[in-house]
């Protein structure tokens, strides 16, 4: 694997996966705007490439979008395909736990255990290359820390590998938690209540002790991946890193804290959190949901020492409206942890998919080998009780030959196999802290759609959709818009493909508006073949199904926003369902929480990057790089009045 981050950079460049940018680009908003254009574009010569900004106005270059494609994610993990790691894990566990019938098998098992032990992290004496330079006075502002979006609360470290220790057991946790800079030696540290580091913090608070924290930046790329991975509690992330790199992680002792960090890291920031100290107001922050996560109070991190290697490179990432670099990290996690889920929790799962529009926790699709009545519900309950899957909002379960990575096939399976009145299940439970649609903070509704066939399940209707060609025309669309002035757009492209899903954009103007509209629509003859209506707000682009799915999944609480309506479908009695993915307000929905705005670059930044674009990418592959328009040009028209918080 890689000796350090510079080795990874060199290999990316050799593979044609990295572009060096020598022109000055400001870490204040401009770098994020450049990366947003690159990460969402596949047609240009520079589309989705890793970028090394060599002129940041500081002594340190900035590496970003290093994980922003399947190829580079595979390079980081040292594999040809993302599924290779899962296959290796499955094969290893199956061999270890299978009966050993011969001496040769027993010797192979001993050899494999020895191999696993060689991947365990090792603490070594002396200093590492991460400590070649010691700042006389620690000053985190010396690094090119980015402000990514116009209404962010400040500058944020976005790829910090954060080390904490459980004080009673001494067990290490390595996680990834954003950090907002408040001064030369002070940041906030944003760990959610469900995270392991937050549990460590609570234990230090009980003991009345300061909590040592160490932050590593750079080094082998598997460190950042391991820190982001949802490993079981009390599992050392550096064991996963050692397994991925087939070489143990060497750790060195910090200079001012009783902590150990990777010797090959580019930058190490040492410090502590005092549990008895008042929290600091952190945020807002343009988050991976595509919306701002709003300001809240988090612990202060006091910096006691900063060290770095000579010629260190500062690693960063932006998140925002998908797709961004973090989606590829999530895709690798999905493929790798599918093996662990199958082996330890739900062995009947044969595949899993987390669509980018679902921003990880909002939407998950699984395929199972269905064998008995209630099998889907068994899987549903197991998934919602499995680690970070407890935060899942919408779970779709399929079986048979459905390719769950083909979303049209999944939609067709839902259309053909689901009677909304009997095949959709609801629950309530913990939700992601970033879920702004919950009526209660971090607690809300969950929905499971059982799109499996009736095979092996006598309780499930054999078919509720034998009709493949639905009658819905432009005339029907125009008539509905004429009869209902609040309807601003209708997308019936899936109906034309025989998939019973309709998208409607609505401008709400009264309480219970979507519920009442849904009742009226399902009573009309045009809806005799419609099972699912997904409502989005009028500012959303209803012509873009991907965008509608992203907006809907963010704005929807299944327990509160699902409306059933009787309908005659395919000559059988069946219930239709309306799913309300519009923005919720106090005025029309009795919603008491603040609602965040979507993320968009400001006009000044867009113009600045437009003007310097040709200087950033003068020639690629002996051709001038084509101009890439800002993705924010599409979304700025969808913004509501206000800053990070909507105020209209």
mmCIF file of N, CA and C in Angstrom, residues 391-506:
data_model
loop_
_atom_site.group_PDB
_atom_site.id
_atom_site.type_symbol
_atom_site.label_atom_id
_atom_site.label_comp_id
_atom_site.label_asym_id
_atom_site.label_seq_id
_atom_site.Cartn_x
_atom_site.Cartn_y
_atom_site.Cartn_z
ATOM 1 N N UNK A 391 -30.471 4.570 12.056
ATOM 2 C CA UNK A 391 -30.825 5.910 11.613
ATOM 3 C C UNK A 391 -31.525 5.924 10.257
ATOM 4 N N UNK A 392 -31.699 4.744 9.654
ATOM 5 C CA UNK A 392 -32.340 4.673 8.343
ATOM 6 C C UNK A 392 -33.792 5.139 8.401
ATOM 7 N N UNK A 393 -34.210 5.861 7.357
ATOM 8 C CA UNK A 393 -35.574 6.394 7.295
ATOM 9 C C UNK A 393 -36.482 5.551 6.397
ATOM 10 N N UNK A 394 -36.049 5.279 5.163
ATOM 11 C CA UNK A 394 -36.845 4.518 4.203
ATOM 12 C C UNK A 394 -36.059 3.268 3.813
ATOM 13 N N UNK A 395 -36.675 2.104 4.013
ATOM 14 C CA UNK A 395 -36.056 0.831 3.665
ATOM 15 C C UNK A 395 -36.931 0.141 2.623
ATOM 16 N N UNK A 396 -36.351 -0.198 1.483
ATOM 17 C CA UNK A 396 -37.058 -0.937 0.440
ATOM 18 C C UNK A 396 -36.464 -2.335 0.369
ATOM 19 N N UNK A 397 -37.321 -3.356 0.444
ATOM 20 C CA UNK A 397 -36.862 -4.746 0.416
ATOM 21 C C UNK A 397 -37.392 -5.420 -0.841
ATOM 22 N N UNK A 398 -36.489 -6.007 -1.617
ATOM 23 C CA UNK A 398 -36.853 -6.709 -2.839
ATOM 24 C C UNK A 398 -36.309 -8.139 -2.786
ATOM 25 N N UNK A 399 -36.643 -8.913 -3.798
ATOM 26 C CA UNK A 399 -36.098 -10.269 -3.896
ATOM 27 C C UNK A 399 -36.026 -10.654 -5.367
ATOM 28 N N UNK A 400 -35.772 -11.932 -5.627
ATOM 29 C CA UNK A 400 -35.786 -12.435 -7.001
ATOM 30 C C UNK A 400 -34.640 -11.917 -7.839
ATOM 31 N N UNK A 401 -34.968 -11.566 -9.084
ATOM 32 C CA UNK A 401 -33.948 -11.163 -10.055
ATOM 33 C C UNK A 401 -33.798 -9.649 -10.164
ATOM 34 N N UNK A 402 -34.376 -8.901 -9.253
ATOM 35 C CA UNK A 402 -34.319 -7.440 -9.332
ATOM 36 C C UNK A 402 -32.880 -6.961 -9.156
ATOM 37 N N UNK A 403 -32.410 -6.132 -10.091
ATOM 38 C CA UNK A 403 -31.097 -5.495 -9.972
ATOM 39 C C UNK A 403 -31.285 -4.219 -9.162
ATOM 40 N N UNK A 404 -30.911 -4.255 -7.906
ATOM 41 C CA UNK A 404 -31.203 -3.114 -7.037
ATOM 42 C C UNK A 404 -30.305 -1.913 -7.321
ATOM 43 N N UNK A 405 -29.304 -2.083 -8.171
ATOM 44 C CA UNK A 405 -28.469 -0.948 -8.564
ATOM 45 C C UNK A 405 -29.050 -0.241 -9.786
ATOM 46 N N UNK A 406 -30.117 -0.798 -10.318
ATOM 47 C CA UNK A 406 -30.878 -0.175 -11.401
ATOM 48 C C UNK A 406 -32.166 0.354 -10.780
ATOM 49 N N UNK A 407 -32.235 1.668 -10.571
ATOM 50 C CA UNK A 407 -33.340 2.238 -9.802
ATOM 51 C C UNK A 407 -34.679 2.110 -10.511
ATOM 52 N N UNK A 408 -34.657 2.059 -11.838
ATOM 53 C CA UNK A 408 -35.915 1.860 -12.550
ATOM 54 C C UNK A 408 -36.464 0.457 -12.291
ATOM 55 N N UNK A 409 -35.574 -0.525 -12.205
ATOM 56 C CA UNK A 409 -36.017 -1.880 -11.862
ATOM 57 C C UNK A 409 -36.600 -1.923 -10.458
ATOM 58 N N UNK A 410 -35.980 -1.205 -9.535
ATOM 59 C CA UNK A 410 -36.487 -1.167 -8.158
ATOM 60 C C UNK A 410 -37.867 -0.519 -8.134
ATOM 61 N N UNK A 411 -38.017 0.603 -8.852
ATOM 62 C CA UNK A 411 -39.313 1.289 -8.910
ATOM 63 C C UNK A 411 -40.379 0.386 -9.508
ATOM 64 N N UNK A 412 -39.996 -0.379 -10.525
ATOM 65 C CA UNK A 412 -40.956 -1.301 -11.139
ATOM 66 C C UNK A 412 -41.354 -2.401 -10.153
ATOM 67 N N UNK A 413 -40.396 -2.892 -9.391
ATOM 68 C CA UNK A 413 -40.686 -3.917 -8.389
ATOM 69 C C UNK A 413 -41.648 -3.379 -7.331
ATOM 70 N N UNK A 414 -41.420 -2.137 -6.909
ATOM 71 C CA UNK A 414 -42.327 -1.502 -5.940
ATOM 72 C C UNK A 414 -43.717 -1.358 -6.546
ATOM 73 N N UNK A 415 -43.767 -0.910 -7.791
ATOM 74 C CA UNK A 415 -45.045 -0.697 -8.463
ATOM 75 C C UNK A 415 -45.828 -1.999 -8.616
ATOM 76 N N UNK A 416 -45.144 -3.072 -8.962
ATOM 77 C CA UNK A 416 -45.833 -4.320 -9.285
ATOM 78 C C UNK A 416 -46.130 -5.180 -8.056
ATOM 79 N N UNK A 417 -45.333 -5.064 -7.008
ATOM 80 C CA UNK A 417 -45.462 -5.992 -5.878
ATOM 81 C C UNK A 417 -46.055 -5.385 -4.611
ATOM 82 N N UNK A 418 -46.281 -4.082 -4.603
ATOM 83 C CA UNK A 418 -46.689 -3.430 -3.362
ATOM 84 C C UNK A 418 -48.138 -2.957 -3.435
ATOM 85 N N UNK A 419 -48.919 -3.384 -2.473
ATOM 86 C CA UNK A 419 -50.203 -2.759 -2.168
ATOM 87 C C UNK A 419 -49.940 -1.837 -0.985
ATOM 88 N N UNK A 420 -49.940 -0.515 -1.189
ATOM 89 C CA UNK A 420 -49.566 0.388 -0.105
ATOM 90 C C UNK A 420 -50.332 0.142 1.194
ATOM 91 N N UNK A 421 -51.572 -0.314 1.076
ATOM 92 C CA UNK A 421 -52.368 -0.518 2.281
ATOM 93 C C UNK A 421 -51.926 -1.685 3.132
ATOM 94 N N UNK A 422 -51.193 -2.643 2.545
ATOM 95 C CA UNK A 422 -50.817 -3.833 3.314
ATOM 96 C C UNK A 422 -49.331 -4.153 3.292
ATOM 97 N N UNK A 423 -48.571 -3.533 2.401
ATOM 98 C CA UNK A 423 -47.168 -3.897 2.233
ATOM 99 C C UNK A 423 -46.199 -2.795 2.645
ATOM 100 N N UNK A 424 -46.699 -1.770 3.333
ATOM 101 C CA UNK A 424 -45.834 -0.715 3.865
ATOM 102 C C UNK A 424 -45.952 -0.730 5.381
ATOM 103 N N UNK A 425 -44.820 -0.715 6.056
ATOM 104 C CA UNK A 425 -44.776 -0.827 7.512
ATOM 105 C C UNK A 425 -44.115 0.424 8.094
ATOM 106 N N UNK A 426 -44.646 0.872 9.218
ATOM 107 C CA UNK A 426 -44.157 2.095 9.844
ATOM 108 C C UNK A 426 -43.632 1.814 11.245
ATOM 109 N N UNK A 427 -42.654 2.596 11.623
ATOM 110 C CA UNK A 427 -42.110 2.522 12.975
ATOM 111 C C UNK A 427 -41.604 3.907 13.352
ATOM 112 N N UNK A 428 -41.130 4.045 14.582
ATOM 113 C CA UNK A 428 -40.495 5.280 15.045
ATOM 114 C C UNK A 428 -39.235 4.915 15.797
ATOM 115 N N UNK A 429 -38.250 5.805 15.720
ATOM 116 C CA UNK A 429 -37.008 5.503 16.404
ATOM 117 C C UNK A 429 -35.985 6.600 16.220
ATOM 118 N N UNK A 430 -34.740 6.336 16.622
ATOM 119 C CA UNK A 430 -33.681 7.348 16.488
ATOM 120 C C UNK A 430 -33.421 7.672 15.031
ATOM 121 N N UNK A 431 -33.189 8.941 14.765
ATOM 122 C CA UNK A 431 -32.875 9.394 13.413
ATOM 123 C C UNK A 431 -31.573 10.180 13.443
ATOM 124 N N UNK A 432 -30.998 10.378 12.281
ATOM 125 C CA UNK A 432 -29.764 11.143 12.196
ATOM 126 C C UNK A 432 -29.983 12.552 12.734
ATOM 127 N N UNK A 433 -28.998 13.062 13.438
ATOM 128 C CA UNK A 433 -29.071 14.424 13.982
ATOM 129 C C UNK A 433 -29.292 15.437 12.855
ATOM 130 N N UNK A 434 -28.834 15.119 11.655
ATOM 131 C CA UNK A 434 -28.963 16.041 10.528
ATOM 132 C C UNK A 434 -30.325 15.971 9.852
ATOM 133 N N UNK A 435 -31.195 15.073 10.297
ATOM 134 C CA UNK A 435 -32.516 14.953 9.680
ATOM 135 C C UNK A 435 -33.392 16.114 10.141
ATOM 136 N N UNK A 436 -33.604 17.071 9.241
ATOM 137 C CA UNK A 436 -34.337 18.283 9.627
ATOM 138 C C UNK A 436 -35.843 18.103 9.552
ATOM 139 N N UNK A 437 -36.328 16.970 8.990
ATOM 140 C CA UNK A 437 -37.766 16.782 8.813
ATOM 141 C C UNK A 437 -38.457 16.232 10.047
ATOM 142 N N UNK A 438 -37.707 15.689 10.992
ATOM 143 C CA UNK A 438 -38.315 15.128 12.199
ATOM 144 C C UNK A 438 -38.987 16.228 13.018
ATOM 145 N N UNK A 439 -40.168 15.948 13.523
ATOM 146 C CA UNK A 439 -40.821 16.916 14.407
ATOM 147 C C UNK A 439 -40.065 17.047 15.725
ATOM 148 N N UNK A 440 -39.417 15.951 16.149
ATOM 149 C CA UNK A 440 -38.560 15.970 17.324
ATOM 150 C C UNK A 440 -37.117 15.795 16.888
ATOM 151 N N UNK A 441 -36.203 16.458 17.580
ATOM 152 C CA UNK A 441 -34.796 16.374 17.242
ATOM 153 C C UNK A 441 -34.303 14.931 17.329
ATOM 154 N N UNK A 442 -33.741 14.416 16.221
ATOM 155 C CA UNK A 442 -33.098 13.100 16.152
ATOM 156 C C UNK A 442 -34.037 11.940 16.500
ATOM 157 N N UNK A 443 -35.339 12.143 16.309
ATOM 158 C CA UNK A 443 -36.301 11.068 16.574
ATOM 159 C C UNK A 443 -37.486 11.253 15.635
ATOM 160 N N UNK A 444 -37.819 10.184 14.885
ATOM 161 C CA UNK A 444 -38.909 10.342 13.933
ATOM 162 C C UNK A 444 -39.384 9.025 13.345
ATOM 163 N N UNK A 445 -40.121 9.132 12.242
ATOM 164 C CA UNK A 445 -40.748 7.975 11.633
ATOM 165 C C UNK A 445 -39.829 7.226 10.688
ATOM 166 N N UNK A 446 -40.123 5.923 10.529
ATOM 167 C CA UNK A 446 -39.418 5.053 9.598
ATOM 168 C C UNK A 446 -40.452 4.316 8.760
ATOM 169 N N UNK A 447 -40.056 3.972 7.541
ATOM 170 C CA UNK A 447 -40.976 3.295 6.642
ATOM 171 C C UNK A 447 -40.244 2.166 5.927
ATOM 172 N N UNK A 448 -40.853 0.987 5.922
ATOM 173 C CA UNK A 448 -40.334 -0.145 5.163
ATOM 174 C C UNK A 448 -41.328 -0.502 4.067
ATOM 175 N N UNK A 449 -40.863 -0.561 2.833
ATOM 176 C CA UNK A 449 -41.691 -0.933 1.692
ATOM 177 C C UNK A 449 -41.312 -2.355 1.288
ATOM 178 N N UNK A 450 -42.239 -3.272 1.485
ATOM 179 C CA UNK A 450 -42.000 -4.672 1.151
ATOM 180 C C UNK A 450 -42.340 -4.898 -0.317
ATOM 181 N N UNK A 451 -41.312 -4.831 -1.162
ATOM 182 C CA UNK A 451 -41.503 -4.989 -2.605
ATOM 183 C C UNK A 451 -41.116 -6.382 -3.070
ATOM 184 N N UNK A 452 -41.089 -7.340 -2.133
ATOM 185 C CA UNK A 452 -40.812 -8.719 -2.517
ATOM 186 C C UNK A 452 -42.034 -9.316 -3.218
ATOM 187 N N UNK A 453 -41.819 -10.397 -3.922
ATOM 188 C CA UNK A 453 -42.913 -11.082 -4.597
ATOM 189 C C UNK A 453 -43.721 -11.884 -3.585
ATOM 190 N N UNK A 454 -44.823 -12.450 -4.033
ATOM 191 C CA UNK A 454 -45.675 -13.228 -3.129
ATOM 192 C C UNK A 454 -45.134 -14.631 -2.897
ATOM 193 N N UNK A 455 -44.074 -14.992 -3.590
ATOM 194 C CA UNK A 455 -43.493 -16.321 -3.429
ATOM 195 C C UNK A 455 -43.084 -16.545 -1.972
ATOM 196 N N UNK A 456 -43.419 -17.682 -1.422
ATOM 197 C CA UNK A 456 -43.087 -18.072 -0.040
ATOM 198 C C UNK A 456 -43.792 -17.208 0.997
ATOM 199 N N UNK A 457 -44.826 -16.455 0.584
ATOM 200 C CA UNK A 457 -45.516 -15.582 1.537
ATOM 201 C C UNK A 457 -47.003 -15.557 1.194
ATOM 202 N N UNK A 458 -47.768 -16.422 1.827
ATOM 203 C CA UNK A 458 -49.195 -16.534 1.525
ATOM 204 C C UNK A 458 -49.982 -15.321 1.993
ATOM 205 N N UNK A 459 -49.380 -14.503 2.868
ATOM 206 C CA UNK A 459 -50.072 -13.319 3.378
ATOM 207 C C UNK A 459 -50.014 -12.152 2.391
ATOM 208 N N UNK A 460 -49.122 -12.255 1.422
ATOM 209 C CA UNK A 460 -48.915 -11.152 0.492
ATOM 210 C C UNK A 460 -49.764 -11.347 -0.761
ATOM 211 N N UNK A 461 -50.438 -10.294 -1.208
ATOM 212 C CA UNK A 461 -51.266 -10.366 -2.404
ATOM 213 C C UNK A 461 -50.437 -10.827 -3.594
ATOM 214 N N UNK A 462 -50.982 -11.767 -4.364
ATOM 215 C CA UNK A 462 -50.191 -12.341 -5.458
ATOM 216 C C UNK A 462 -49.836 -11.299 -6.496
ATOM 217 N N UNK A 463 -50.785 -10.470 -6.862
ATOM 218 C CA UNK A 463 -50.472 -9.372 -7.771
ATOM 219 C C UNK A 463 -51.486 -8.258 -7.559
ATOM 220 N N UNK A 464 -50.982 -7.049 -7.520
ATOM 221 C CA UNK A 464 -51.879 -5.896 -7.450
ATOM 222 C C UNK A 464 -51.609 -4.978 -8.633
ATOM 223 N N UNK A 465 -50.893 -5.514 -9.611
ATOM 224 C CA UNK A 465 -50.578 -4.690 -10.768
ATOM 225 C C UNK A 465 -50.335 -5.567 -11.985
ATOM 226 N N UNK A 466 -51.408 -5.945 -12.655
ATOM 227 C CA UNK A 466 -51.247 -6.718 -13.878
ATOM 228 C C UNK A 466 -51.243 -5.814 -15.103
ATOM 229 N N UNK A 467 -51.639 -4.569 -14.908
ATOM 230 C CA UNK A 467 -51.719 -3.641 -16.025
ATOM 231 C C UNK A 467 -50.398 -2.897 -16.187
ATOM 232 N N UNK A 468 -49.828 -2.913 -17.379
ATOM 233 C CA UNK A 468 -48.501 -2.355 -17.585
ATOM 234 C C UNK A 468 -48.530 -0.977 -18.236
ATOM 235 N N UNK A 469 -49.540 -0.689 -19.039
ATOM 236 C CA UNK A 469 -49.593 0.582 -19.741
ATOM 237 C C UNK A 469 -50.659 1.473 -19.114
ATOM 238 N N UNK A 470 -50.210 2.521 -18.470
ATOM 239 C CA UNK A 470 -51.133 3.392 -17.750
ATOM 240 C C UNK A 470 -51.553 4.558 -18.638
ATOM 241 N N UNK A 471 -52.800 4.924 -18.518
ATOM 242 C CA UNK A 471 -53.317 6.030 -19.324
ATOM 243 C C UNK A 471 -53.204 7.326 -18.532
ATOM 244 N N UNK A 472 -52.179 8.107 -18.860
ATOM 245 C CA UNK A 472 -52.023 9.445 -18.270
ATOM 246 C C UNK A 472 -51.310 10.278 -19.323
ATOM 247 N N UNK A 473 -51.923 11.375 -19.709
ATOM 248 C CA UNK A 473 -51.436 12.118 -20.867
ATOM 249 C C UNK A 473 -51.154 13.572 -20.507
ATOM 250 N N UNK A 474 -50.608 14.296 -21.479
ATOM 251 C CA UNK A 474 -50.393 15.734 -21.315
ATOM 252 C C UNK A 474 -51.726 16.439 -21.078
ATOM 253 N N UNK A 475 -52.788 15.914 -21.701
ATOM 254 C CA UNK A 475 -54.117 16.502 -21.490
ATOM 255 C C UNK A 475 -54.543 16.348 -20.032
ATOM 256 N N UNK A 476 -54.311 15.153 -19.466
ATOM 257 C CA UNK A 476 -54.628 14.933 -18.054
ATOM 258 C C UNK A 476 -53.815 15.881 -17.168
ATOM 259 N N UNK A 477 -52.550 16.028 -17.500
ATOM 260 C CA UNK A 477 -51.675 16.921 -16.734
ATOM 261 C C UNK A 477 -52.197 18.358 -16.784
ATOM 262 N N UNK A 478 -52.499 18.835 -17.976
ATOM 263 C CA UNK A 478 -52.985 20.213 -18.126
ATOM 264 C C UNK A 478 -54.308 20.409 -17.387
ATOM 265 N N UNK A 479 -55.173 19.402 -17.419
ATOM 266 C CA UNK A 479 -56.459 19.508 -16.739
ATOM 267 C C UNK A 479 -56.270 19.612 -15.229
ATOM 268 N N UNK A 480 -55.366 18.809 -14.689
ATOM 269 C CA UNK A 480 -55.114 18.862 -13.246
ATOM 270 C C UNK A 480 -54.549 20.212 -12.837
ATOM 271 N N UNK A 481 -53.596 20.728 -13.610
ATOM 272 C CA UNK A 481 -53.000 22.025 -13.288
ATOM 273 C C UNK A 481 -54.049 23.128 -13.400
ATOM 274 N N UNK A 482 -54.964 22.958 -14.339
ATOM 275 C CA UNK A 482 -56.043 23.940 -14.492
ATOM 276 C C UNK A 482 -57.018 23.884 -13.317
ATOM 277 N N UNK A 483 -57.321 22.668 -12.847
ATOM 278 C CA UNK A 483 -58.291 22.506 -11.768
ATOM 279 C C UNK A 483 -57.698 22.813 -10.387
ATOM 280 N N UNK A 484 -56.377 22.650 -10.258
ATOM 281 C CA UNK A 484 -55.724 22.874 -8.958
ATOM 282 C C UNK A 484 -54.576 23.863 -9.153
ATOM 283 N N UNK A 485 -54.829 25.119 -8.835
ATOM 284 C CA UNK A 485 -53.854 26.177 -9.097
ATOM 285 C C UNK A 485 -52.567 25.996 -8.290
ATOM 286 N N UNK A 486 -52.644 25.259 -7.172
ATOM 287 C CA UNK A 486 -51.451 25.055 -6.348
ATOM 288 C C UNK A 486 -50.471 24.066 -6.981
ATOM 289 N N UNK A 487 -50.935 23.236 -7.921
ATOM 290 C CA UNK A 487 -50.045 22.294 -8.605
ATOM 291 C C UNK A 487 -49.237 23.056 -9.651
ATOM 292 N N UNK A 488 -47.925 23.022 -9.509
ATOM 293 C CA UNK A 488 -47.045 23.768 -10.412
ATOM 294 C C UNK A 488 -46.359 22.889 -11.457
ATOM 295 N N UNK A 489 -46.379 21.590 -11.245
ATOM 296 C CA UNK A 489 -45.769 20.704 -12.230
ATOM 297 C C UNK A 489 -46.081 19.253 -11.925
ATOM 298 N N UNK A 490 -46.113 18.420 -12.957
ATOM 299 C CA UNK A 490 -46.382 16.986 -12.808
ATOM 300 C C UNK A 490 -45.393 16.221 -13.685
ATOM 301 N N UNK A 491 -44.762 15.228 -13.111
ATOM 302 C CA UNK A 491 -43.870 14.347 -13.868
ATOM 303 C C UNK A 491 -44.490 12.958 -13.892
ATOM 304 N N UNK A 492 -44.965 12.545 -15.087
ATOM 305 C CA UNK A 492 -45.595 11.237 -15.206
ATOM 306 C C UNK A 492 -44.774 10.310 -16.103
ATOM 307 N N UNK A 493 -43.456 10.574 -16.179
ATOM 308 C CA UNK A 493 -42.589 9.776 -17.052
ATOM 309 C C UNK A 493 -42.517 8.317 -16.605
ATOM 310 N N UNK A 494 -42.589 8.053 -15.305
ATOM 311 C CA UNK A 494 -42.563 6.667 -14.839
ATOM 312 C C UNK A 494 -43.866 5.958 -15.183
ATOM 313 N N UNK A 495 -44.988 6.665 -15.106
ATOM 314 C CA UNK A 495 -46.269 6.069 -15.508
ATOM 315 C C UNK A 495 -46.224 5.618 -16.966
ATOM 316 N N UNK A 496 -45.565 6.415 -17.804
ATOM 317 C CA UNK A 496 -45.465 6.064 -19.212
ATOM 318 C C UNK A 496 -44.658 4.789 -19.423
ATOM 319 N N UNK A 497 -43.836 4.434 -18.419
ATOM 320 C CA UNK A 497 -43.041 3.210 -18.491
ATOM 321 C C UNK A 497 -43.704 2.048 -17.758
ATOM 322 N N UNK A 498 -44.948 2.251 -17.319
ATOM 323 C CA UNK A 498 -45.664 1.191 -16.623
ATOM 324 C C UNK A 498 -45.320 1.100 -15.155
ATOM 325 N N UNK A 499 -44.787 2.183 -14.593
ATOM 326 C CA UNK A 499 -44.421 2.228 -13.172
ATOM 327 C C UNK A 499 -45.350 3.213 -12.483
ATOM 328 N N UNK A 500 -46.087 2.749 -11.492
ATOM 329 C CA UNK A 500 -47.187 3.528 -10.932
ATOM 330 C C UNK A 500 -46.727 4.541 -9.880
ATOM 331 N N UNK A 501 -45.905 5.490 -10.320
ATOM 332 C CA UNK A 501 -45.380 6.553 -9.446
ATOM 333 C C UNK A 501 -45.517 7.878 -10.180
ATOM 334 N N UNK A 502 -46.044 8.867 -9.465
ATOM 335 C CA UNK A 502 -46.273 10.186 -10.036
ATOM 336 C C UNK A 502 -45.618 11.226 -9.122
ATOM 337 N N UNK A 503 -44.898 12.206 -9.706
ATOM 338 C CA UNK A 503 -44.306 13.309 -8.940
ATOM 339 C C UNK A 503 -45.103 14.579 -9.212
ATOM 340 N N UNK A 504 -45.466 15.285 -8.145
ATOM 341 C CA UNK A 504 -46.244 16.514 -8.282
ATOM 342 C C UNK A 504 -45.601 17.597 -7.412
ATOM 343 N N UNK A 505 -45.356 18.765 -8.002
ATOM 344 C CA UNK A 505 -44.847 19.897 -7.221
ATOM 345 C C UNK A 505 -46.013 20.801 -6.838
ATOM 346 N N UNK A 506 -46.004 21.223 -5.576
ATOM 347 C CA UNK A 506 -47.150 21.942 -5.011
ATOM 348 C C UNK A 506 -46.672 23.179 -4.252
#
